[in-house]
Amino acid sequence: MNPRLKGKNVVITGASSGIGAKMALLCAKSGANVILLARSLDKLEVLKQEIENQFPVAVHVFRLDVSDVSEIQAVFAKILQTVSHVDVLINNAGFGIFDEVEHAKLEDAKAMFDTNVLGLIACTKMVLPGMKQRKSGHIVNIASIAGKLATPKSSVYSASKHAVLGFTNSLRMELDDEGIYVTAVNPGPIETNFFNIADEGGTYVKSLQKFMLSSDDVAEKVVGRIYTRTREINLPRWMNLGDVFYTLFPKLFEKVGKKALFKK
């Protein structure tokens, strides 16, 4: 529960499953009205019914492909007609495909950047004018530990999440005097259907099964920090130590860690 969310309008992209759906439920439990976006309208309708059966809040669902900028503009125009303003935007939509650069498809690389980076930026731009006018708001960007710590076989995915972190850090400074919070979330591997696409062979999941984060735990930590001045949420905390070690001793880290990191 987060009492700061009571009566707020919260937009969540990629809300049809995984941590997106879990965050939607927690926001609604905290008294927020939720606007849920995803490509699967059927799944959103099911989630909408689940939320309305449990909590006395308004729930609005819209089909949105975050890789389509023109669709983002049209859908957010409808959102702003429906709820008048957005208090919180959680940019959760994203996907990855793990492959070595030699075998990576350029169309997959473009799709990852269109969704993970350009789509996130486009959604953010749609809510910024209203937030700046009200001098209030919170933008939460779901990045990845891969955005801080690049690993073999996830070069393009890591690059897209590095871009998300660069954008987020710059945006935070731009909005520092505007009363708008900006938070980056950098989780390690989470038990969701993300790996159905990212790791078709299942080797990565098998290798790191014991280190997988619970989607419930991640959602709870993110929602609990909304409307606080939180720069980053790194999960699990011990995994972030790898980033610190890499920053201080990059050559040693790459030499020692390469074998373990190739488990994808």
Short mmCIF file of C-alpha atoms in Angstrom, two decimals:
data_model
loop_
_atom_site.label_atom_id
_atom_site.label_comp_id
_atom_site.label_asym_id
_atom_site.label_seq_id
_atom_site.Cartn_x
_atom_site.Cartn_y
_atom_site.Cartn_z
CA MET A 1 0.00 0.00 0.00
CA ASN A 2 1.11 3.54 -0.79
CA PRO A 3 -1.19 6.21 0.74
CA ARG A 4 0.43 8.89 -1.44
CA LEU A 5 -1.36 7.36 -4.44
CA LYS A 6 -4.91 7.81 -3.19
CA GLY A 7 -6.96 9.61 -5.85
CA LYS A 8 -4.05 9.85 -8.29
CA ASN A 9 -4.26 8.92 -11.98
CA VAL A 10 -1.60 6.34 -12.83
CA VAL A 11 -0.75 5.26 -16.39
CA ILE A 12 1.07 1.95 -16.82
CA THR A 13 2.37 0.68 -20.16
CA GLY A 14 2.86 -3.05 -20.69
CA ALA A 15 0.16 -3.59 -18.07
CA SER A 16 -1.42 -6.81 -19.35
CA SER A 17 0.90 -9.21 -17.50
CA GLY A 18 4.01 -9.57 -15.34
CA ILE A 19 5.07 -6.70 -13.12
CA GLY A 20 2.87 -4.32 -15.12
CA ALA A 21 -0.28 -6.14 -14.02
CA LYS A 22 1.04 -6.54 -10.47
CA MET A 23 1.79 -2.81 -10.22
CA ALA A 24 -1.68 -2.00 -11.53
CA LEU A 25 -3.27 -4.07 -8.75
CA LEU A 26 -1.09 -2.48 -6.07
CA CYS A 27 -1.77 1.05 -7.33
CA ALA A 28 -5.51 0.35 -7.30
CA LYS A 29 -5.23 -1.15 -3.81
CA SER A 30 -3.59 2.12 -2.75
CA GLY A 31 -6.60 4.06 -4.04
CA ALA A 32 -5.25 5.21 -7.41
CA ASN A 33 -7.27 5.33 -10.60
CA VAL A 34 -5.37 3.27 -13.17
CA ILE A 35 -5.06 3.67 -16.92
CA LEU A 36 -3.74 0.44 -18.37
CA LEU A 37 -2.02 0.16 -21.75
CA ALA A 38 -0.85 -2.89 -23.69
CA ARG A 39 -1.16 -4.56 -27.07
CA SER A 40 -3.55 -7.22 -25.75
CA LEU A 41 -6.88 -5.52 -25.06
CA ASP A 42 -8.46 -8.85 -24.07
CA LYS A 43 -5.97 -9.31 -21.23
CA LEU A 44 -6.44 -5.72 -20.14
CA GLU A 45 -10.21 -6.20 -19.95
CA VAL A 46 -9.73 -9.24 -17.70
CA LEU A 47 -7.40 -7.24 -15.44
CA LYS A 48 -9.84 -4.33 -15.43
CA GLN A 49 -12.62 -6.62 -14.19
CA GLU A 50 -10.34 -8.08 -11.52
CA ILE A 51 -9.43 -4.63 -10.21
CA GLU A 52 -13.01 -3.31 -10.28
CA ASN A 53 -14.19 -6.38 -8.35
CA GLN A 54 -11.74 -5.63 -5.55
CA PHE A 55 -11.23 -1.87 -5.33
CA PRO A 56 -13.48 1.24 -5.62
CA VAL A 57 -11.33 3.02 -8.22
CA ALA A 58 -11.72 3.99 -11.87
CA VAL A 59 -10.05 1.70 -14.40
CA HIS A 60 -9.52 2.61 -18.06
CA VAL A 61 -7.90 0.37 -20.65
CA PHE A 62 -6.53 1.23 -24.07
CA ARG A 63 -4.82 -0.90 -26.67
CA LEU A 64 -1.36 0.50 -27.40
CA ASP A 65 1.67 -0.69 -29.34
CA VAL A 66 4.44 1.36 -27.74
CA SER A 67 6.65 0.92 -30.81
CA ASP A 68 4.23 3.09 -32.83
CA VAL A 69 4.77 6.77 -32.02
CA SER A 70 1.68 7.96 -33.92
CA GLU A 71 -0.44 5.47 -31.97
CA ILE A 72 1.07 6.72 -28.71
CA GLN A 73 0.05 10.28 -29.56
CA ALA A 74 -3.50 9.24 -30.46
CA VAL A 75 -4.00 7.04 -27.37
CA PHE A 76 -2.61 9.58 -24.93
CA ALA A 77 -4.88 12.23 -26.45
CA LYS A 78 -7.81 9.93 -25.59
CA ILE A 79 -6.43 9.37 -22.10
CA LEU A 80 -6.20 13.10 -21.42
CA GLN A 81 -9.77 13.54 -22.64
CA THR A 82 -10.89 10.76 -20.29
CA VAL A 83 -9.06 11.61 -17.05
CA SER A 84 -8.00 15.25 -17.65
CA HIS A 85 -4.48 14.72 -16.32
CA VAL A 86 -1.87 12.09 -15.49
CA ASP A 87 -0.15 12.13 -12.09
CA VAL A 88 2.13 9.11 -12.57
CA LEU A 89 3.53 7.43 -15.66
CA ILE A 90 5.14 4.02 -15.33
CA ASN A 91 6.99 3.17 -18.55
CA ASN A 92 7.02 -0.59 -18.16
CA ALA A 93 6.58 -1.88 -21.73
CA GLY A 94 9.67 -3.49 -23.21
CA PHE A 95 11.19 -6.70 -24.47
CA GLY A 96 14.53 -8.29 -25.21
CA ILE A 97 16.07 -10.90 -27.47
CA PHE A 98 19.33 -12.51 -26.41
CA ASP A 99 21.73 -13.34 -29.22
CA GLU A 100 25.34 -12.78 -30.22
CA VAL A 101 25.85 -9.75 -32.44
CA GLU A 102 26.85 -11.87 -35.43
CA HIS A 103 23.50 -13.66 -35.35
CA ALA A 104 21.32 -10.76 -34.18
CA LYS A 105 18.74 -9.58 -36.69
CA LEU A 106 18.66 -5.88 -37.45
CA GLU A 107 14.86 -5.92 -37.52
CA ASP A 108 14.91 -7.26 -33.94
CA ALA A 109 17.37 -4.54 -32.92
CA LYS A 110 15.14 -1.87 -34.42
CA ALA A 111 12.07 -3.30 -32.71
CA MET A 112 13.82 -3.27 -29.33
CA PHE A 113 14.86 0.35 -29.70
CA ASP A 114 11.45 1.38 -31.03
CA THR A 115 9.75 -0.14 -27.99
CA ASN A 116 12.29 0.15 -25.18
CA VAL A 117 13.63 3.61 -26.00
CA LEU A 118 11.67 5.67 -28.53
CA GLY A 119 8.30 4.47 -27.26
CA LEU A 120 9.28 5.28 -23.68
CA ILE A 121 10.42 8.76 -24.71
CA ALA A 122 7.23 9.37 -26.72
CA CYS A 123 4.99 8.36 -23.78
CA THR A 124 6.97 10.61 -21.46
CA LYS A 125 6.61 13.59 -23.79
CA MET A 126 2.83 13.18 -23.80
CA VAL A 127 2.49 13.64 -20.03
CA LEU A 128 5.25 16.19 -19.36
CA PRO A 129 3.37 19.38 -20.31
CA GLY A 130 0.57 18.66 -17.85
CA MET A 131 2.93 17.63 -15.07
CA LYS A 132 5.02 20.78 -15.53
CA GLN A 133 1.90 22.93 -15.51
CA ARG A 134 0.78 21.38 -12.21
CA LYS A 135 4.34 21.29 -10.81
CA SER A 136 3.69 17.72 -9.75
CA GLY A 137 4.12 14.17 -11.03
CA HIS A 138 6.27 11.08 -11.10
CA ILE A 139 7.80 9.26 -14.07
CA VAL A 140 9.04 5.73 -13.40
CA ASN A 141 11.10 4.07 -16.12
CA ILE A 142 11.56 0.31 -15.89
CA ALA A 143 15.08 -0.19 -17.19
CA SER A 144 17.25 -3.18 -16.27
CA ILE A 145 20.45 -4.11 -14.51
CA ALA A 146 21.55 -4.84 -18.11
CA GLY A 147 21.50 -1.08 -18.63
CA LYS A 148 24.26 -0.73 -16.05
CA LEU A 149 26.12 -3.99 -16.58
CA ALA A 150 26.44 -5.19 -20.18
CA THR A 151 26.76 -8.93 -20.67
CA PRO A 152 27.53 -11.21 -23.63
CA LYS A 153 24.64 -12.19 -25.91
CA SER A 154 22.48 -9.25 -24.80
CA SER A 155 24.35 -6.50 -26.63
CA VAL A 156 21.35 -4.85 -28.30
CA TYR A 157 19.07 -5.26 -25.30
CA SER A 158 21.77 -3.83 -23.02
CA ALA A 159 22.29 -0.95 -25.44
CA SER A 160 18.58 -0.12 -25.36
CA LYS A 161 18.53 -0.13 -21.56
CA HIS A 162 21.71 1.96 -21.40
CA ALA A 163 19.79 4.45 -23.53
CA VAL A 164 16.84 4.35 -21.12
CA LEU A 165 19.13 5.10 -18.18
CA GLY A 166 20.84 7.94 -20.04
CA PHE A 167 17.47 9.45 -20.91
CA THR A 168 16.18 8.98 -17.36
CA ASN A 169 19.22 10.59 -15.72
CA SER A 170 19.08 13.59 -18.03
CA LEU A 171 15.31 13.96 -17.58
CA ARG A 172 15.70 13.90 -13.80
CA MET A 173 18.05 16.88 -13.92
CA GLU A 174 15.80 18.76 -16.36
CA LEU A 175 12.81 18.37 -14.04
CA ASP A 176 14.60 18.86 -10.73
CA ASP A 177 13.02 22.28 -10.14
CA GLU A 178 9.60 21.34 -11.58
CA GLY A 179 8.27 19.28 -8.68
CA ILE A 180 8.39 16.10 -10.80
CA TYR A 181 10.13 12.95 -9.58
CA VAL A 182 11.98 10.68 -12.01
CA THR A 183 13.00 7.15 -11.02
CA ALA A 184 14.85 4.39 -12.85
CA VAL A 185 14.15 0.77 -11.90
CA ASN A 186 16.94 -1.70 -12.63
CA PRO A 187 15.84 -5.25 -11.88
CA GLY A 188 17.78 -8.39 -12.54
CA PRO A 189 15.98 -11.38 -14.09
CA ILE A 190 12.32 -11.59 -13.05
CA GLU A 191 9.99 -14.59 -13.11
CA THR A 192 7.77 -13.37 -15.97
CA ASN A 193 7.05 -14.33 -19.58
CA PHE A 194 9.85 -11.94 -20.68
CA PHE A 195 12.12 -14.92 -21.23
CA ASN A 196 9.65 -16.67 -23.53
CA ILE A 197 10.96 -14.27 -26.19
CA ALA A 198 14.39 -13.34 -24.83
CA ASP A 199 15.54 -16.90 -24.14
CA GLU A 200 13.70 -19.34 -26.38
CA GLY A 201 16.12 -22.15 -25.58
CA GLY A 202 15.59 -21.78 -21.84
CA THR A 203 19.30 -22.05 -20.98
CA TYR A 204 19.46 -18.63 -19.30
CA VAL A 205 16.46 -19.32 -17.12
CA LYS A 206 17.84 -22.72 -16.08
CA SER A 207 21.21 -21.20 -15.20
CA LEU A 208 19.81 -18.37 -13.10
CA GLN A 209 16.57 -19.87 -11.78
CA LYS A 210 17.66 -19.56 -8.15
CA PHE A 211 18.46 -15.87 -8.64
CA MET A 212 15.15 -14.96 -10.30
CA LEU A 213 13.22 -12.12 -8.70
CA SER A 214 9.56 -12.46 -7.76
CA SER A 215 7.34 -10.18 -9.85
CA ASP A 216 5.29 -9.51 -6.71
CA ASP A 217 8.35 -8.29 -4.80
CA VAL A 218 9.50 -6.05 -7.66
CA ALA A 219 6.03 -4.53 -8.11
CA GLU A 220 5.68 -3.90 -4.38
CA LYS A 221 9.04 -2.12 -4.14
CA VAL A 222 8.33 0.07 -7.16
CA VAL A 223 4.81 1.09 -6.13
CA GLY A 224 6.00 1.74 -2.57
CA ARG A 225 8.49 4.35 -3.82
CA ILE A 226 6.09 6.35 -6.01
CA TYR A 227 5.95 10.01 -5.00
CA THR A 228 9.26 9.82 -3.17
CA ARG A 229 12.54 11.32 -4.34
CA THR A 230 14.04 7.99 -5.30
CA ARG A 231 16.77 8.13 -7.95
CA GLU A 232 17.11 4.40 -8.63
CA ILE A 233 15.69 1.11 -7.46
CA ASN A 234 18.25 -1.66 -8.01
CA LEU A 235 17.04 -5.23 -7.49
CA PRO A 236 18.43 -7.36 -6.06
CA ARG A 237 20.81 -5.05 -4.24
CA TRP A 238 23.69 -7.51 -4.34
CA MET A 239 23.52 -7.64 -8.14
CA ASN A 240 24.13 -3.89 -8.25
CA LEU A 241 27.50 -4.57 -6.60
CA GLY A 242 28.53 -6.11 -9.93
CA ASP A 243 28.01 -2.74 -11.57
CA VAL A 244 30.11 -1.03 -8.90
CA PHE A 245 32.89 -3.61 -9.32
CA TYR A 246 32.72 -3.26 -13.11
CA THR A 247 32.99 0.52 -12.89
CA LEU A 248 36.07 0.29 -10.69
CA PHE A 249 37.77 -2.71 -12.30
CA PRO A 250 36.32 -3.19 -15.82
CA LYS A 251 39.17 -5.23 -17.27
CA LEU A 252 39.30 -7.63 -14.31
CA PHE A 253 35.52 -8.00 -14.28
CA GLU A 254 35.38 -8.89 -17.97
CA LYS A 255 38.22 -11.39 -17.63
CA VAL A 256 36.87 -13.13 -14.52
CA GLY A 257 33.15 -12.80 -15.18
CA LYS A 258 33.00 -13.66 -18.87
CA LYS A 259 32.42 -17.39 -18.36
CA ALA A 260 29.60 -16.88 -15.87
CA LEU A 261 28.00 -14.15 -17.96
CA PHE A 262 27.97 -16.36 -21.07
CA LYS A 263 25.37 -18.60 -19.41
CA LYS A 264 22.72 -17.02 -21.58
#
